[in-house]
Amino acid sequence: MSILYCSLDAKEFNRIAACESAKEIWKKLEVTYEGTNQVKETKFGMLVRKYELFSMMPEESISKMFTRFTDIINSLKALGKDYTNVEHVRKILWSLPKKWEPKVTVITEAKDLSKLSLDELLGSLMTHEIT
């Protein structure tokens, strides 16, 4: 309990001061920051929906799109949902606008998507965006 006490600021300490065990402190902090199971499931559902409907916004750069995508997949991973690298690569390629179709075709025909990392894909798309 003292390790938990030492790691919290005054505001957080006041929240858990009445707790009688480390487990009780941990549960209270968990609900405070992660929410109840119902909140977690709602967040999970919203994130899965964001992932499924993900697409590049008009006038958005590749790097900004990747940042948004990474935020979604990291949040999903924290809630226990982990997609494969191939699923991520395909999702990015499918989320690009129609003007990117020739580049998507080149990537899918020239590269083995099961071995293509997100970083390699990002590099390839950024190079194309610059040119």
CSV table of C-alpha atoms in Angstrom, one decimal, residues 2 5 9-10 19 23 29 42 48 52 61 64 68 71-72 80 83 92 106 111 121:
chain,number,residue,atom,x,y,z
A,2,SER,CA,2.8,2.4,0.8
A,5,TYR,CA,0.6,5.9,-1.6
A,9,ASP,CA,-0.3,13.1,-5.8
A,10,ALA,CA,-2.4,14.7,-3.1
A,19,CYS,CA,-9.2,2.1,1.2
A,23,LYS,CA,-6.3,-4.4,-4.0
A,29,LEU,CA,-7.8,3.6,-9.5
A,42,THR,CA,-18.4,1.0,-24.9
A,48,VAL,CA,-13.6,-1.1,-33.4
A,52,GLU,CA,-13.6,-0.5,-39.5
A,61,SER,CA,-1.3,14.0,-45.2
A,64,LYS,CA,-1.3,12.6,-40.1
A,68,ARG,CA,-4.7,8.8,-36.4
A,71,ASP,CA,-3.8,6.1,-32.1
A,72,ILE,CA,-6.8,3.8,-32.9
A,80,GLY,CA,-7.1,-6.4,-25.6
A,83,TYR,CA,-5.2,-7.0,-35.3
A,92,ILE,CA,-4.4,1.5,-44.7
A,106,VAL,CA,1.7,-1.3,-57.4
A,111,LYS,CA,5.1,-6.6,-52.4
A,121,LEU,CA,4.3,1.1,-46.1
